[in-house]
PDB file of C-alpha atoms in Angstrom:
ATOM      1  CA  ASP P1324       7.163 -13.923  -8.524  1.00  0.00           C
ATOM      2  CA  GLN P1325       7.323 -10.228  -7.704  1.00  0.00           C
ATOM      3  CA  GLN P1326       5.724  -7.976 -10.273  1.00  0.00           C
ATOM      4  CA  VAL P1327       7.050  -4.800  -8.669  1.00  0.00           C
ATOM      5  CA  LYS P1328      10.644  -4.837  -7.496  1.00  0.00           C
ATOM      6  CA  GLN P1329      12.537  -2.399  -5.341  1.00  0.00           C
ATOM      7  CA  ASN P1330      15.995  -3.902  -5.238  1.00  0.00           C
ATOM      8  CA  SER P1331      17.521  -1.485  -2.747  1.00  0.00           C
ATOM      9  CA  PRO P1332      16.264  -2.182   0.789  1.00  0.00           C
ATOM     10  CA  SER P1333      17.828   1.029   2.033  1.00  0.00           C
ATOM     11  CA  LEU P1334      19.485   4.228   0.831  1.00  0.00           C
ATOM     12  CA  SER P1335      21.382   6.960   2.676  1.00  0.00           C
ATOM     13  CA  VAL P1336      21.642  10.457   1.222  1.00  0.00           C
ATOM     14  CA  GLN P1337      23.160  13.666   2.536  1.00  0.00           C
ATOM     15  CA  GLU P1338      20.714  16.431   3.369  1.00  0.00           C
ATOM     16  CA  GLY P1339      20.419  18.837   0.453  1.00  0.00           C
ATOM     17  CA  ARG P1340      21.479  16.276  -2.137  1.00  0.00           C
ATOM     18  CA  ILE P1341      19.285  14.367  -4.579  1.00  0.00           C
ATOM     19  CA  SER P1342      17.661  11.094  -3.506  1.00  0.00           C
ATOM     20  CA  ILE P1343      16.899   8.623  -6.290  1.00  0.00           C
ATOM     21  CA  LEU P1344      14.721   5.632  -5.534  1.00  0.00           C
ATOM     22  CA  ASN P1345      14.333   2.982  -8.202  1.00  0.00           C
ATOM     23  CA  CYS P1346      11.604   0.542  -9.084  1.00  0.00           C
ATOM     24  CA  ASP P1347      11.282  -2.125 -11.775  1.00  0.00           C
ATOM     25  CA  TYR P1348       8.190  -3.950 -12.895  1.00  0.00           C
ATOM     26  CA  THR P1349       7.553  -7.037 -14.967  1.00  0.00           C
ATOM     27  CA  ASN P1350       3.907  -6.799 -15.999  1.00  0.00           C
ATOM     28  CA  SER P1351       3.579  -4.918 -19.279  1.00  0.00           C
ATOM     29  CA  MET P1352      -0.136  -4.405 -18.577  1.00  0.00           C
ATOM     30  CA  PHE P1353       0.620  -1.957 -15.768  1.00  0.00           C
ATOM     31  CA  ASP P1354      -0.371   1.519 -16.854  1.00  0.00           C
ATOM     32  CA  TYR P1355      -0.521   3.516 -13.633  1.00  0.00           C
ATOM     33  CA  PHE P1356       2.281   3.867 -11.121  1.00  0.00           C
ATOM     34  CA  LEU P1357       2.348   5.347  -7.663  1.00  0.00           C
ATOM     35  CA  TRP P1358       4.791   6.122  -4.890  1.00  0.00           C
ATOM     36  CA  TYR P1359       3.780   5.932  -1.247  1.00  0.00           C
ATOM     37  CA  LYS P1360       5.728   7.107   1.774  1.00  0.00           C
ATOM     38  CA  LYS P1361       5.503   5.468   5.182  1.00  0.00           C
ATOM     39  CA  TYR P1362       6.661   6.726   8.551  1.00  0.00           C
ATOM     40  CA  PRO P1363       6.944   4.322  11.524  1.00  0.00           C
ATOM     41  CA  ALA P1364       3.625   3.627  13.257  1.00  0.00           C
ATOM     42  CA  GLU P1365       1.691   5.254  10.423  1.00  0.00           C
ATOM     43  CA  GLY P1366       0.034   3.932   7.307  1.00  0.00           C
ATOM     44  CA  PRO P1367       1.514   4.624   3.871  1.00  0.00           C
ATOM     45  CA  THR P1368       0.527   7.968   2.387  1.00  0.00           C
ATOM     46  CA  PHE P1369       0.230   8.735  -1.299  1.00  0.00           C
ATOM     47  CA  LEU P1370       3.088  10.825  -2.643  1.00  0.00           C
ATOM     48  CA  ILE P1371       2.988  11.054  -6.427  1.00  0.00           C
ATOM     49  CA  SER P1372       1.757   9.071  -9.408  1.00  0.00           C
ATOM     50  CA  ILE P1373       2.267   8.792 -13.141  1.00  0.00           C
ATOM     51  CA  SER P1374       0.251   7.231 -15.925  1.00  0.00           C
ATOM     52  CA  SER P1375       1.849   5.319 -18.746  1.00  0.00           C
ATOM     53  CA  ILE P1376       1.000   8.058 -21.241  1.00  0.00           C
ATOM     54  CA  LYS P1377       3.621  10.258 -19.594  1.00  0.00           C
ATOM     55  CA  ASP P1378       7.298   9.842 -18.905  1.00  0.00           C
ATOM     56  CA  LYS P1379       7.642  12.454 -16.189  1.00  0.00           C
ATOM     57  CA  ASN P1380       5.511  13.953 -13.462  1.00  0.00           C
ATOM     58  CA  GLU P1381       6.710  16.643 -11.105  1.00  0.00           C
ATOM     59  CA  ASP P1382       5.265  17.872  -7.820  1.00  0.00           C
ATOM     60  CA  GLY P1383       7.447  20.275  -5.911  1.00  0.00           C
ATOM     61  CA  ARG P1384      10.613  18.512  -4.774  1.00  0.00           C
ATOM     62  CA  PHE P1385       9.334  15.162  -6.059  1.00  0.00           C
ATOM     63  CA  THR P1386       9.635  13.958  -9.649  1.00  0.00           C
ATOM     64  CA  VAL P1387       8.762  10.539 -10.971  1.00  0.00           C
ATOM     65  CA  PHE P1388      10.276   9.305 -14.231  1.00  0.00           C
ATOM     66  CA  LEU P1389       8.867   6.416 -16.213  1.00  0.00           C
ATOM     67  CA  ASN P1390      10.807   4.405 -18.796  1.00  0.00           C
ATOM     68  CA  LYS P1391       8.260   2.033 -20.299  1.00  0.00           C
ATOM     69  CA  SER P1392      10.674   0.254 -22.603  1.00  0.00           C
ATOM     70  CA  ALA P1393      12.874  -0.621 -19.633  1.00  0.00           C
ATOM     71  CA  LYS P1394       9.880  -1.199 -17.323  1.00  0.00           C
ATOM     72  CA  HIS P1395      11.560   1.090 -14.858  1.00  0.00           C
ATOM     73  CA  LEU P1396      10.507   4.071 -12.816  1.00  0.00           C
ATOM     74  CA  SER P1397      12.350   6.265 -10.394  1.00  0.00           C
ATOM     75  CA  LEU P1398      11.490   8.837  -7.778  1.00  0.00           C
ATOM     76  CA  HIS P1399      13.764  11.844  -7.450  1.00  0.00           C
ATOM     77  CA  ILE P1400      13.685  14.019  -4.350  1.00  0.00           C
ATOM     78  CA  VAL P1401      15.641  17.238  -4.540  1.00  0.00           C
ATOM     79  CA  PRO P1402      16.775  18.741  -2.303  1.00  0.00           C
ATOM     80  CA  SER P1403      16.482  15.966   0.265  1.00  0.00           C
ATOM     81  CA  GLN P1404      15.303  17.033   3.697  1.00  0.00           C
ATOM     82  CA  PRO P1405      15.389  15.280   7.112  1.00  0.00           C
ATOM     83  CA  GLY P1406      11.623  14.794   7.007  1.00  0.00           C
ATOM     84  CA  ASP P1407      12.037  12.692   3.869  1.00  0.00           C
ATOM     85  CA  SER P1408      13.498   9.864   5.968  1.00  0.00           C
ATOM     86  CA  ALA P1409      10.874   7.131   5.591  1.00  0.00           C
ATOM     87  CA  VAL P1410      10.112   3.930   3.720  1.00  0.00           C
ATOM     88  CA  TYR P1411       9.079   4.510   0.109  1.00  0.00           C
ATOM     89  CA  PHE P1412       6.842   1.996  -1.657  1.00  0.00           C
ATOM     90  CA  CYS P1413       6.525   1.771  -5.394  1.00  0.00           C
ATOM     91  CA  ALA P1414       3.144   0.495  -6.634  1.00  0.00           C
ATOM     92  CA  ALA P1415       1.566  -0.291  -9.962  1.00  0.00           C
ATOM     93  CA  SER P1416      -1.824  -1.148 -11.334  1.00  0.00           C
ATOM     94  CA  ALA P1417      -3.480  -2.108 -14.593  1.00  0.00           C
ATOM     95  CA  VAL P1418      -6.221   0.507 -14.535  1.00  0.00           C
ATOM     96  CA  ASN P1419      -9.550  -0.543 -16.041  1.00  0.00           C
ATOM     97  CA  ARG P1420      -8.523  -4.187 -15.962  1.00  0.00           C
ATOM     98  CA  ASP P1421      -8.759  -5.093 -12.311  1.00  0.00           C
ATOM     99  CA  ASP P1422      -8.635  -3.456  -8.946  1.00  0.00           C
ATOM    100  CA  LYS P1423      -5.273  -4.706  -7.777  1.00  0.00           C
ATOM    101  CA  ILE P1424      -2.569  -2.286  -6.794  1.00  0.00           C
ATOM    102  CA  ILE P1425       0.673  -4.246  -6.530  1.00  0.00           C
ATOM    103  CA  PHE P1426       3.339  -2.951  -4.177  1.00  0.00           C
ATOM    104  CA  GLY P1427       7.085  -3.420  -3.974  1.00  0.00           C
ATOM    105  CA  LYS P1428       8.915  -4.289  -0.751  1.00  0.00           C
ATOM    106  CA  GLY P1429       9.883  -0.702  -0.096  1.00  0.00           C
ATOM    107  CA  THR P1430      13.140   1.215   0.221  1.00  0.00           C
ATOM    108  CA  ARG P1431      14.122   2.822   3.514  1.00  0.00           C
ATOM    109  CA  LEU P1432      15.559   6.278   2.877  1.00  0.00           C
ATOM    110  CA  HIS P1433      17.850   7.859   5.487  1.00  0.00           C
ATOM    111  CA  ILE P1434      18.632  11.533   5.105  1.00  0.00           C
ATOM    112  CA  LEU P1435      21.922  12.283   6.816  1.00  0.00           C
ATOM    113  CA  PRO P1436      22.536  15.676   8.472  1.00  0.00           C
TER     114      PRO P1436
ATOM    115  CA  GLU K 794     -12.901  12.312  12.708  1.00  0.00           C
ATOM    116  CA  THR K 795     -11.389  12.128   9.240  1.00  0.00           C
ATOM    117  CA  GLY K 796      -9.319   9.651   7.262  1.00  0.00           C
ATOM    118  CA  VAL K 797      -9.086   5.915   7.818  1.00  0.00           C
ATOM    119  CA  THR K 798      -9.154   4.666  11.398  1.00  0.00           C
ATOM    120  CA  GLN K 799      -8.125   1.185  12.442  1.00  0.00           C
ATOM    121  CA  THR K 800      -8.693  -0.490  15.802  1.00  0.00           C
ATOM    122  CA  PRO K 801      -7.092  -2.014  17.693  1.00  0.00           C
ATOM    123  CA  ARG K 802      -3.638  -0.704  16.901  1.00  0.00           C
ATOM    124  CA  HIS K 803      -2.036  -3.715  18.570  1.00  0.00           C
ATOM    125  CA  LEU K 804      -3.457  -7.187  19.141  1.00  0.00           C
ATOM    126  CA  VAL K 805      -1.924 -10.289  20.688  1.00  0.00           C
ATOM    127  CA  MET K 806      -3.895 -13.489  20.362  1.00  0.00           C
ATOM    128  CA  GLY K 807      -3.504 -17.198  20.809  1.00  0.00           C
ATOM    129  CA  MET K 808      -4.035 -19.646  17.995  1.00  0.00           C
ATOM    130  CA  THR K 809      -7.435 -20.694  19.305  1.00  0.00           C
ATOM    131  CA  ASN K 810      -8.795 -17.179  19.871  1.00  0.00           C
ATOM    132  CA  LYS K 811     -11.357 -15.353  17.780  1.00  0.00           C
ATOM    133  CA  LYS K 812     -10.792 -11.653  17.340  1.00  0.00           C
ATOM    134  CA  SER K 813     -11.711  -8.930  14.868  1.00  0.00           C
ATOM    135  CA  LEU K 814      -9.971  -5.963  13.334  1.00  0.00           C
ATOM    136  CA  LYS K 815     -12.053  -2.907  12.544  1.00  0.00           C
ATOM    137  CA  CYS K 816     -11.616  -0.224   9.923  1.00  0.00           C
ATOM    138  CA  GLU K 817     -13.663   2.912   9.452  1.00  0.00           C
ATOM    139  CA  GLN K 818     -13.360   5.633   6.825  1.00  0.00           C
ATOM    140  CA  HIS K 819     -14.970   9.053   6.771  1.00  0.00           C
ATOM    141  CA  LEU K 820     -13.847  10.031   3.282  1.00  0.00           C
ATOM    142  CA  GLY K 821     -16.982   9.103   1.377  1.00  0.00           C
ATOM    143  CA  HIS K 822     -15.055   6.418  -0.490  1.00  0.00           C
ATOM    144  CA  ASN K 823     -16.786   3.448  -2.076  1.00  0.00           C
ATOM    145  CA  ALA K 824     -13.989   0.894  -2.044  1.00  0.00           C
ATOM    146  CA  MET K 825     -12.197  -0.612   0.942  1.00  0.00           C
ATOM    147  CA  TYR K 826      -9.245  -2.959   1.129  1.00  0.00           C
ATOM    148  CA  TRP K 827      -7.302  -5.179   3.503  1.00  0.00           C
ATOM    149  CA  TYR K 828      -3.560  -5.461   2.977  1.00  0.00           C
ATOM    150  CA  LYS K 829      -1.035  -7.540   4.912  1.00  0.00           C
ATOM    151  CA  GLN K 830       2.500  -6.300   5.528  1.00  0.00           C
ATOM    152  CA  SER K 831       4.960  -8.934   6.711  1.00  0.00           C
ATOM    153  CA  ALA K 832       8.608  -8.272   7.404  1.00  0.00           C
ATOM    154  CA  LYS K 833      10.735  -8.015   4.243  1.00  0.00           C
ATOM    155  CA  LYS K 834       7.767  -8.677   1.984  1.00  0.00           C
ATOM    156  CA  PRO K 835       5.708  -6.417  -0.266  1.00  0.00           C
ATOM    157  CA  LEU K 836       2.328  -5.230   0.859  1.00  0.00           C
ATOM    158  CA  GLU K 837      -0.005  -8.100  -0.024  1.00  0.00           C
ATOM    159  CA  LEU K 838      -3.553  -7.409  -1.111  1.00  0.00           C
ATOM    160  CA  MET K 839      -6.027  -9.630   0.750  1.00  0.00           C
ATOM    161  CA  PHE K 840      -9.544  -8.414   0.024  1.00  0.00           C
ATOM    162  CA  VAL K 841     -11.294  -5.686  -1.942  1.00  0.00           C
ATOM    163  CA  TYR K 842     -14.824  -4.445  -1.416  1.00  0.00           C
ATOM    164  CA  ASN K 843     -16.469  -2.115  -3.900  1.00  0.00           C
ATOM    165  CA  PHE K 844     -19.844  -0.651  -2.907  1.00  0.00           C
ATOM    166  CA  LYS K 845     -20.036  -3.273  -0.112  1.00  0.00           C
ATOM    167  CA  GLU K 846     -19.555  -6.151  -2.531  1.00  0.00           C
ATOM    168  CA  GLN K 847     -16.436  -8.280  -2.338  1.00  0.00           C
ATOM    169  CA  THR K 848     -14.652  -8.034  -5.669  1.00  0.00           C
ATOM    170  CA  GLU K 849     -11.344  -9.614  -4.765  1.00  0.00           C
ATOM    171  CA  ASN K 850     -10.199 -12.445  -2.533  1.00  0.00           C
ATOM    172  CA  ASN K 851      -6.528 -12.877  -3.187  1.00  0.00           C
ATOM    173  CA  SER K 852      -6.357 -16.571  -2.235  1.00  0.00           C
ATOM    174  CA  VAL K 853      -6.579 -15.727   1.443  1.00  0.00           C
ATOM    175  CA  PRO K 854      -7.007 -18.657   3.871  1.00  0.00           C
ATOM    176  CA  SER K 855     -10.486 -19.038   5.328  1.00  0.00           C
ATOM    177  CA  ARG K 856      -9.206 -18.306   8.834  1.00  0.00           C
ATOM    178  CA  PHE K 857      -9.423 -14.677   7.685  1.00  0.00           C
ATOM    179  CA  SER K 858     -13.017 -13.624   7.133  1.00  0.00           C
ATOM    180  CA  PRO K 859     -13.840 -10.108   5.942  1.00  0.00           C
ATOM    181  CA  GLU K 860     -17.106  -8.298   6.479  1.00  0.00           C
ATOM    182  CA  CYS K 861     -18.247  -5.023   4.935  1.00  0.00           C
ATOM    183  CA  PRO K 862     -21.627  -3.964   6.358  1.00  0.00           C
ATOM    184  CA  ASN K 863     -21.530  -0.590   4.577  1.00  0.00           C
ATOM    185  CA  SER K 864     -19.152   1.512   2.512  1.00  0.00           C
ATOM    186  CA  SER K 865     -17.676   3.128   5.616  1.00  0.00           C
ATOM    187  CA  HIS K 866     -16.860   0.057   7.691  1.00  0.00           C
ATOM    188  CA  LEU K 867     -14.733  -2.988   7.096  1.00  0.00           C
ATOM    189  CA  PHE K 868     -13.928  -5.827   9.468  1.00  0.00           C
ATOM    190  CA  LEU K 869     -11.442  -8.663   9.384  1.00  0.00           C
ATOM    191  CA  HIS K 870     -12.530 -11.561  11.562  1.00  0.00           C
ATOM    192  CA  LEU K 871      -9.690 -13.762  12.761  1.00  0.00           C
ATOM    193  CA  HIS K 872     -10.041 -17.381  13.843  1.00  0.00           C
ATOM    194  CA  THR K 873      -7.490 -20.138  14.560  1.00  0.00           C
ATOM    195  CA  LEU K 874      -4.605 -18.131  13.207  1.00  0.00           C
ATOM    196  CA  GLN K 875      -1.045 -19.359  12.911  1.00  0.00           C
ATOM    197  CA  PRO K 876       2.112 -17.653  14.208  1.00  0.00           C
ATOM    198  CA  GLU K 877       3.098 -16.896  10.601  1.00  0.00           C
ATOM    199  CA  ASP K 878      -0.018 -14.722  10.359  1.00  0.00           C
ATOM    200  CA  SER K 879       1.680 -12.223  12.660  1.00  0.00           C
ATOM    201  CA  ALA K 880       1.979  -9.037  10.621  1.00  0.00           C
ATOM    202  CA  LEU K 881       0.770  -5.487  10.198  1.00  0.00           C
ATOM    203  CA  TYR K 882      -2.721  -5.461   8.728  1.00  0.00           C
ATOM    204  CA  LEU K 883      -3.496  -2.303   6.822  1.00  0.00           C
ATOM    205  CA  CYS K 884      -6.912  -1.090   5.803  1.00  0.00           C
ATOM    206  CA  ALA K 885      -7.279   1.330   2.914  1.00  0.00           C
ATOM    207  CA  SER K 886     -10.036   3.032   0.991  1.00  0.00           C
ATOM    208  CA  SER K 887     -10.410   4.708  -2.383  1.00  0.00           C
ATOM    209  CA  GLN K 888     -13.135   6.451  -4.361  1.00  0.00           C
ATOM    210  CA  GLN K 889     -13.707   3.316  -6.384  1.00  0.00           C
ATOM    211  CA  SER K 890     -11.848   0.108  -6.910  1.00  0.00           C
ATOM    212  CA  ILE K 891     -11.946  -0.011 -10.704  1.00  0.00           C
ATOM    213  CA  GLY K 892      -9.798   2.965 -11.350  1.00  0.00           C
ATOM    214  CA  VAL K 893      -9.569   5.438 -14.134  1.00  0.00           C
ATOM    215  CA  LEU K 894      -6.624   7.592 -14.996  1.00  0.00           C
ATOM    216  CA  SER K 895      -7.912  10.362 -12.779  1.00  0.00           C
ATOM    217  CA  GLY K 896      -6.307   8.645  -9.858  1.00  0.00           C
ATOM    218  CA  ALA K 897      -9.541   7.307  -8.436  1.00  0.00           C
ATOM    219  CA  ASN K 898      -7.678   4.240  -7.313  1.00  0.00           C
ATOM    220  CA  VAL K 899      -5.294   6.188  -5.086  1.00  0.00           C
ATOM    221  CA  LEU K 900      -5.476   4.513  -1.726  1.00  0.00           C
ATOM    222  CA  THR K 901      -5.765   6.198   1.646  1.00  0.00           C
ATOM    223  CA  PHE K 902      -4.379   3.928   4.340  1.00  0.00           C
ATOM    224  CA  GLY K 903      -5.051   3.590   8.019  1.00  0.00           C
ATOM    225  CA  ALA K 904      -2.198   3.317  10.499  1.00  0.00           C
ATOM    226  CA  GLY K 905      -2.560  -0.447  10.677  1.00  0.00           C
ATOM    227  CA  SER K 906      -3.240  -3.095  13.297  1.00  0.00           C
ATOM    228  CA  ARG K 907      -0.128  -4.908  14.495  1.00  0.00           C
ATOM    229  CA  LEU K 908      -1.117  -8.538  15.076  1.00  0.00           C
ATOM    230  CA  THR K 909       0.945 -11.032  17.030  1.00  0.00           C
ATOM    231  CA  VAL K 910      -0.175 -14.659  17.104  1.00  0.00           C
ATOM    232  CA  LEU K 911       1.335 -16.729  19.884  1.00  0.00           C
TER     233      LEU K 911
END
């Protein structure tokens, strides 16, 4: 049973528009959430994170929103740029409980010219 | 050299072969991890080492044998694998494996070793 779900395998967005990637989780013990970005032939790289004590974290063009009651988080990229085309992984962990970071399947984002 | 380096980048092996994957990090991190990425599946955690001690074995078959001689090096020894073990094997490191809300459990990944078992 997947604890971290990314239900959209792929997403296409026009350059300059907003990209919204969604993630749902089932484990209420998760208290730290991360987004990773992966280009082909490279390992995933850390993008942005949020702890459960917040509902929003912003870093430049990237904003992560957390809705604990819905067990849902989303990553907003605005404006979207061609270099944002990649696979985005949502991840979650129960900090201070164990050392497992659980990943979703990923969403492939295509930025269209 | 900086970051997390994995070798080889590509490996093809038969089911009776013995091979090893190597991971090296120059970030001064104390925790190292092996993850498996199969097609259309989430990244699966395999092993965690914290200060050279194995702290997690996520029900991985014994045909995968990890080794962590020091905090900078991690190996995955492979023996009598099955074709379904073909996947991308990713190594990662972090400052520590029991995280705190400072983000100490943010992982830095290597580029991966693409394994094909024939």
